[in-house]
mmCIF file of C-alpha atoms and ligand atoms in Angstrom:
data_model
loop_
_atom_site.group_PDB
_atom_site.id
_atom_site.type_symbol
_atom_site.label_atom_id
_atom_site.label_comp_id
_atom_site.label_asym_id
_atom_site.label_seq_id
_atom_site.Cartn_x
_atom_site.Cartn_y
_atom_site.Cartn_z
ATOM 1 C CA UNK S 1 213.015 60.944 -90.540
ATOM 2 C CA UNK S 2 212.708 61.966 -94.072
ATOM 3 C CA UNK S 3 213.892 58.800 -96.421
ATOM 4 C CA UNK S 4 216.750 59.675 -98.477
ATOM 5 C CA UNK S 5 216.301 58.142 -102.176
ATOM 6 C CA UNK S 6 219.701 56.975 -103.684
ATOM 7 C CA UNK S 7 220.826 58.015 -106.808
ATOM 8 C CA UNK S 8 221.614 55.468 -109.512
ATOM 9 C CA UNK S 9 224.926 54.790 -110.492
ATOM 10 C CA UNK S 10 224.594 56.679 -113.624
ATOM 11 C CA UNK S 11 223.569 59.571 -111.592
ATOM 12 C CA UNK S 12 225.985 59.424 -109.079
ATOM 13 C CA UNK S 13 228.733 59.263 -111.640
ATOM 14 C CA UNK S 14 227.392 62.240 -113.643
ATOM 15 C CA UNK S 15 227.102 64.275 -110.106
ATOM 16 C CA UNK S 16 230.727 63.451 -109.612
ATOM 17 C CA UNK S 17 231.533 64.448 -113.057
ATOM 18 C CA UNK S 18 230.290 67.371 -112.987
ATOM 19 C CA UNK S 19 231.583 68.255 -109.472
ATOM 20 C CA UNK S 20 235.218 67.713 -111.029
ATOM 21 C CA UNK S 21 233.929 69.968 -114.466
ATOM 22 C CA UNK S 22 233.840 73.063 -112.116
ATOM 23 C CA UNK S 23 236.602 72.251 -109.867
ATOM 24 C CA UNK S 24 238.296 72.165 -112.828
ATOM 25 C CA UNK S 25 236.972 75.467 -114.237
ATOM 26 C CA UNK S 26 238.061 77.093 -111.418
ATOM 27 C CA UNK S 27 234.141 77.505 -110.414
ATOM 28 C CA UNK S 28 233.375 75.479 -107.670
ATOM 29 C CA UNK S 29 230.209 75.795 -105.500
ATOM 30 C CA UNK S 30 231.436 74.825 -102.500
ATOM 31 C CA UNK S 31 227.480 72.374 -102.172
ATOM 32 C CA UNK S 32 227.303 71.293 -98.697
ATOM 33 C CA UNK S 33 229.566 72.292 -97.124
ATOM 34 C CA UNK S 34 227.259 74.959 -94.751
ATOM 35 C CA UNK S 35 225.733 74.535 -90.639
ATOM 36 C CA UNK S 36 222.449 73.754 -92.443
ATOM 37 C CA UNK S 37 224.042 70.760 -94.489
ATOM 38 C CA UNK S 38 225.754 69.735 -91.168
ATOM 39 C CA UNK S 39 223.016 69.405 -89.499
ATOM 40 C CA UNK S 40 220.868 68.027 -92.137
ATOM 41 C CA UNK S 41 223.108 64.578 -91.912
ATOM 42 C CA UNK S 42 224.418 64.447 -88.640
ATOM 43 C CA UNK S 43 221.331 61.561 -87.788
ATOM 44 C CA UNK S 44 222.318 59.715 -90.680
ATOM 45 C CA UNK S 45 224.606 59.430 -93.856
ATOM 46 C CA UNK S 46 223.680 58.335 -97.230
ATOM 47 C CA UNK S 47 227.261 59.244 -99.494
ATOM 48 C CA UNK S 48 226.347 58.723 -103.079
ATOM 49 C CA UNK S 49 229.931 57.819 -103.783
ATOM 50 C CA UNK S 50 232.756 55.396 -102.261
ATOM 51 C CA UNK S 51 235.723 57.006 -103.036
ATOM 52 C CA UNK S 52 239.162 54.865 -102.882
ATOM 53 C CA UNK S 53 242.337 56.829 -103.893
ATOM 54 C CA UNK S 54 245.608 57.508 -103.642
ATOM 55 C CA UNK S 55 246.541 58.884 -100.007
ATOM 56 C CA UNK S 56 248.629 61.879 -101.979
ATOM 57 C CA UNK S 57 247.864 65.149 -100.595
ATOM 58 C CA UNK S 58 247.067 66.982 -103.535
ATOM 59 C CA UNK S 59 243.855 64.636 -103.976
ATOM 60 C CA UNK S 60 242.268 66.121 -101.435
ATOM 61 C CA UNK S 61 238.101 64.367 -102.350
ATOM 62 C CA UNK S 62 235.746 66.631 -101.468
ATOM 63 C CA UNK S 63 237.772 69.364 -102.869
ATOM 64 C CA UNK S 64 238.388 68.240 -106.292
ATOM 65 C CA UNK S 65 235.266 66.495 -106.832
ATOM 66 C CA UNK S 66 233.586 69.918 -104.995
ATOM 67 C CA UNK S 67 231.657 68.140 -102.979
ATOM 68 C CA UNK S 68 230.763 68.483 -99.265
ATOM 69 C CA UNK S 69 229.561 66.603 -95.996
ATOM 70 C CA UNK S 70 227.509 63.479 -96.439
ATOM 71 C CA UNK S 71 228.449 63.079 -99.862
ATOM 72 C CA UNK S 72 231.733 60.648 -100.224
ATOM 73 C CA UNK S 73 232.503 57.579 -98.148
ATOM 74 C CA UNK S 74 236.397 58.040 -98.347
ATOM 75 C CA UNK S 75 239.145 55.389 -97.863
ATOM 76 C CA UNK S 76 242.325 56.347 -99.468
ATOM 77 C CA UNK S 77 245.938 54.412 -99.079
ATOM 78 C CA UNK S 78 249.137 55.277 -100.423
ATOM 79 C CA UNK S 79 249.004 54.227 -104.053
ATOM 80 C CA UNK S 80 245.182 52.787 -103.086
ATOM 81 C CA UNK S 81 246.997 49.594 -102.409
ATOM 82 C CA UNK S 82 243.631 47.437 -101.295
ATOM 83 C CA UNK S 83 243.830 45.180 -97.829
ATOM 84 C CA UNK S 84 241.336 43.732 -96.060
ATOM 85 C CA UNK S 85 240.445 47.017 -94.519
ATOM 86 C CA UNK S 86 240.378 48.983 -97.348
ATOM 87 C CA UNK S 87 237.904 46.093 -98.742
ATOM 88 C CA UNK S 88 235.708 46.253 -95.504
ATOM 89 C CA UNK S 89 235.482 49.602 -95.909
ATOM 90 C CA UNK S 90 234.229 50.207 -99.463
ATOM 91 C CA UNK S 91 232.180 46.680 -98.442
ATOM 92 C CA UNK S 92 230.436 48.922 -95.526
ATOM 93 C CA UNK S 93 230.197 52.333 -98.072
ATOM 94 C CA UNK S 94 228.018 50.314 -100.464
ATOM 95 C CA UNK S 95 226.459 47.516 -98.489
ATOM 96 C CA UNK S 96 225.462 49.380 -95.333
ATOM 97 C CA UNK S 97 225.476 52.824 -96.738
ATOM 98 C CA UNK S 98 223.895 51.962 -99.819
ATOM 99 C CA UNK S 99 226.125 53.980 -102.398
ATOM 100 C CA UNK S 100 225.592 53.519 -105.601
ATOM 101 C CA UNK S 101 229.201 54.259 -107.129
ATOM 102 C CA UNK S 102 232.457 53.389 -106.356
ATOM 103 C CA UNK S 103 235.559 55.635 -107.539
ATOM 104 C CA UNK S 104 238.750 54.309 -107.738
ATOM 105 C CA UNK S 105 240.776 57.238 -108.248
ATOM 106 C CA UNK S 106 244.705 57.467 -108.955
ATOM 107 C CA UNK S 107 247.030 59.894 -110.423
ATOM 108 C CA UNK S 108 250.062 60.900 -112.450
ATOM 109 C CA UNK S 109 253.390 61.258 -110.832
ATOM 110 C CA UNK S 110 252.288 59.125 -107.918
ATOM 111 C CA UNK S 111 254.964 58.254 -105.539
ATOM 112 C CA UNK S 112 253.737 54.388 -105.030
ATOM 113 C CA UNK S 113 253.672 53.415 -108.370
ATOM 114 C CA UNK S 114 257.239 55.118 -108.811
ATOM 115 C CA UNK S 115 258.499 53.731 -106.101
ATOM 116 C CA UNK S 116 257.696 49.863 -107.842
ATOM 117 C CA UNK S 117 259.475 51.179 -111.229
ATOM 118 C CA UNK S 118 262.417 51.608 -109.037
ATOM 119 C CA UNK S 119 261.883 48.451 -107.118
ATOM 120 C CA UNK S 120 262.029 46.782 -110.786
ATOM 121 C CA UNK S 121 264.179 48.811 -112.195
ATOM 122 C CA UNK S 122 267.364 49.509 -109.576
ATOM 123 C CA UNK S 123 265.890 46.574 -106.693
ATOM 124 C CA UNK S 124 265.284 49.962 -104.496
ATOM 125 C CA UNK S 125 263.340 48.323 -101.945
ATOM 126 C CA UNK S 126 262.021 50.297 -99.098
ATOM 127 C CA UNK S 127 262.233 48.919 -95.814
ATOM 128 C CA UNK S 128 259.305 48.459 -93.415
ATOM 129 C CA UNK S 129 255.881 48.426 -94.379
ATOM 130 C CA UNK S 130 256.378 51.035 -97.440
ATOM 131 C CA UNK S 131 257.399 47.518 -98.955
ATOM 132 C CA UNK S 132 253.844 46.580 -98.677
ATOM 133 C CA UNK S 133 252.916 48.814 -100.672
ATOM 134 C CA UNK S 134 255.020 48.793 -103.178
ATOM 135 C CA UNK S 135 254.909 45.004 -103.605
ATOM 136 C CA UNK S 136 250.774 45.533 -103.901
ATOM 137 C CA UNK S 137 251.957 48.022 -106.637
ATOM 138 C CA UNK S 138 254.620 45.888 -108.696
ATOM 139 C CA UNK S 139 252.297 43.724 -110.239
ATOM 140 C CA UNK S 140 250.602 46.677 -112.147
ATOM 141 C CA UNK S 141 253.784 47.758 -113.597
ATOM 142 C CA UNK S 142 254.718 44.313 -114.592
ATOM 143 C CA UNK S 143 251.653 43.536 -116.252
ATOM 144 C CA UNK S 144 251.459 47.006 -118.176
ATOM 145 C CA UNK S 145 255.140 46.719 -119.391
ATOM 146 C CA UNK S 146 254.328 43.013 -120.693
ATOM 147 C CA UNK S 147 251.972 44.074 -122.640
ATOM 148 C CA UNK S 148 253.997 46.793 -123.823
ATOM 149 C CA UNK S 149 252.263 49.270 -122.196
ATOM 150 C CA UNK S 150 255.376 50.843 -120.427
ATOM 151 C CA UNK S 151 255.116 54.973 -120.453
ATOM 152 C CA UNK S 152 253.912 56.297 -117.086
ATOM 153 C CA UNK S 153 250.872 56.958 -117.501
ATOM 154 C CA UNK S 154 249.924 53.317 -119.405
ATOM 155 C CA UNK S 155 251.625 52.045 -115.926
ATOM 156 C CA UNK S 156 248.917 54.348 -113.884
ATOM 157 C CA UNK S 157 245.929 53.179 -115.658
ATOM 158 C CA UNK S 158 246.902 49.753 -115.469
ATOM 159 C CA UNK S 159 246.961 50.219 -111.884
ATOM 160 C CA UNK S 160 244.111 52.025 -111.773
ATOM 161 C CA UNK S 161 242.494 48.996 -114.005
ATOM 162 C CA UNK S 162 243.811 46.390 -112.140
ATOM 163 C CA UNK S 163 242.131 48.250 -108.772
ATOM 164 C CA UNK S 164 238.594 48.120 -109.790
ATOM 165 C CA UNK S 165 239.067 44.007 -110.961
ATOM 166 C CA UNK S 166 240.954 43.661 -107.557
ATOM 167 C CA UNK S 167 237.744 44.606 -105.638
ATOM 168 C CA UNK S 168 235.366 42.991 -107.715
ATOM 169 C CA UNK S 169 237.358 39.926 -107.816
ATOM 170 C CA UNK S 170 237.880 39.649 -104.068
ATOM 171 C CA UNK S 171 234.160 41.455 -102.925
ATOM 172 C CA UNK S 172 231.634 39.216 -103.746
ATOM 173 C CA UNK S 173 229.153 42.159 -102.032
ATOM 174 C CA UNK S 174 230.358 44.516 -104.212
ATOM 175 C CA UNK S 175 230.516 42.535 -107.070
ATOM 176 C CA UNK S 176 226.803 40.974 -106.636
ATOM 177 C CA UNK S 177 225.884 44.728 -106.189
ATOM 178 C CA UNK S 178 227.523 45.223 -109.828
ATOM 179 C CA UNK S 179 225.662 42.707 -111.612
ATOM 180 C CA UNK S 180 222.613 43.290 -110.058
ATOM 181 C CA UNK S 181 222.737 47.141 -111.514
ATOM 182 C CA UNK S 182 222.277 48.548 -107.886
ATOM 183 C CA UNK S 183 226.080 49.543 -108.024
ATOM 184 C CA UNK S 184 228.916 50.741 -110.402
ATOM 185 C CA UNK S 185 232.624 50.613 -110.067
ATOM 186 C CA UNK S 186 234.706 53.049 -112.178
ATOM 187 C CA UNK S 187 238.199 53.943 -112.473
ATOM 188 C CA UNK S 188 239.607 57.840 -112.964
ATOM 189 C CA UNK S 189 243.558 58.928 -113.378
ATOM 190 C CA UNK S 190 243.607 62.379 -111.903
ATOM 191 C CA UNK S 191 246.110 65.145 -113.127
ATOM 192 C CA UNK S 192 247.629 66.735 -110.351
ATOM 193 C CA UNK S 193 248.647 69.822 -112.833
ATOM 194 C CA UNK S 194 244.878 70.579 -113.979
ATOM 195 C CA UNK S 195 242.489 68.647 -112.245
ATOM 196 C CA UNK S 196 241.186 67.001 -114.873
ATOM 197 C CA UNK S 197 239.927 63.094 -114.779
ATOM 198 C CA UNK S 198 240.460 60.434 -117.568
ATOM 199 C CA UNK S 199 237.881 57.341 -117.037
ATOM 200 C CA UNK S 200 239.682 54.140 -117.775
ATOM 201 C CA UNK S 201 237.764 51.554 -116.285
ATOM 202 C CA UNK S 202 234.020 51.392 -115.764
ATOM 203 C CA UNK S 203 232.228 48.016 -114.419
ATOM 204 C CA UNK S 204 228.487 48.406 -114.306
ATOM 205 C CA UNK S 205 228.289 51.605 -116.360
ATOM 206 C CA UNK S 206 227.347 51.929 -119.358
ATOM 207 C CA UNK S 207 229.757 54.730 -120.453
ATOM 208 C CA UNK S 208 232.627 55.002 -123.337
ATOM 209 C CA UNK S 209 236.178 53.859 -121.758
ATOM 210 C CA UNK S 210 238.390 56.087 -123.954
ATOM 211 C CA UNK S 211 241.344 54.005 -125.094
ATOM 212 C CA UNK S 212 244.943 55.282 -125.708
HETATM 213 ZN ZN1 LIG H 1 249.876 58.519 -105.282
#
């Protein structure tokens, strides 16, 4: 079997970059996504990416990263509310499958994070396990409106934010992975009306964080 090298996390981020780039450009190559790729990693598969988002159905992965098979270990949860599964999976996307980069990825108008502003705001709490969710969600909106940080899309980058310290603070894999340089966790607000991805986390990347 041939031996697949990994890409770094600096090259795995700039691969998913530019994957979004020509999603967003409305030019997207469709890259393995053919019989040949299919069968090129049916054996065996070596994702460059774990890719944790919102459950939302307009952030469909491999399509708005344009991306195909083999290349994004996906585990996505409504409002990526993180649970010991979610955190066994991204554990098993980096540890076992060796991927460099892990993407937590959120996005404006989200339904979850909504849902805890109205929680807060009216006590509108859902019943049954949607109230799991939205108390994982709550704390993000409390936190950003404490420190004044209250407009919607402050709220969905301190959710975002709070995500990527979340799974470093309760992976120690992941985390070890971090400061050894063999991984990277960022975090990306999509927007659902143009595709386009603002970085507002990055652990383990040297990359600018654009503040706002
Ligand atoms: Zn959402």
């Amino acid at each position: 079997m041939v031996e697949i090298k990994h890409s770094s996390p600096r090259e795995a981020f700039e691969l998913l970059m530019s994957g979004n780039q020509r999603f967003v450009a409305g030019t997207p190559e469709h890259p393995n996504q053919d019989a040949a790729r299919r069968a090129e990693v049916a054996p065996a598969q070596r994702p460059f990416a774990v890719l944790f988002g919102c459950s939302d159905s307009r952030l469909a992965a491999e399509i708005i990263f344009d991306r195909g098979l083999g290349d994004l270990f996906v585990v996505r949860t409504a409002g990526h509310v993180a649970g010991s599964e979610v955190l066994g999976s991204v554990e098993y996307g980096v540890g076992v499958l060796g991927s460099p980069l892990v993407v937590v990825l959120g996005h404006d108008t989200c339904g979850a994070v909504a849902a805890a502003c109205a929680a807060l705001d009216e006590g509108a709490v859902p019943d049954g396990y949607i109230r799991d969710v939205v108390e994982r969600v709550t704390p993000s909106v409390i936190a950003a409106r404490a420190a004044g940080r209250g407009q919607a899309d402050e709220i969905l980058a301190e959710h975002v934010s709070r995500t990527v310290d979340l799974l470093l603070d309760r992976s120690r894999l992941l985390a070890e992975r971090v400061n050894a340089g063999q991984s990277a966790v960022i975090g990306l607000c999509y927007r659902l009306a143009d595709g386009n991805m603002r970085l507002v986390a990055a652990r383990g990347l040297d990359v600018p964080v654009p503040t706002n």
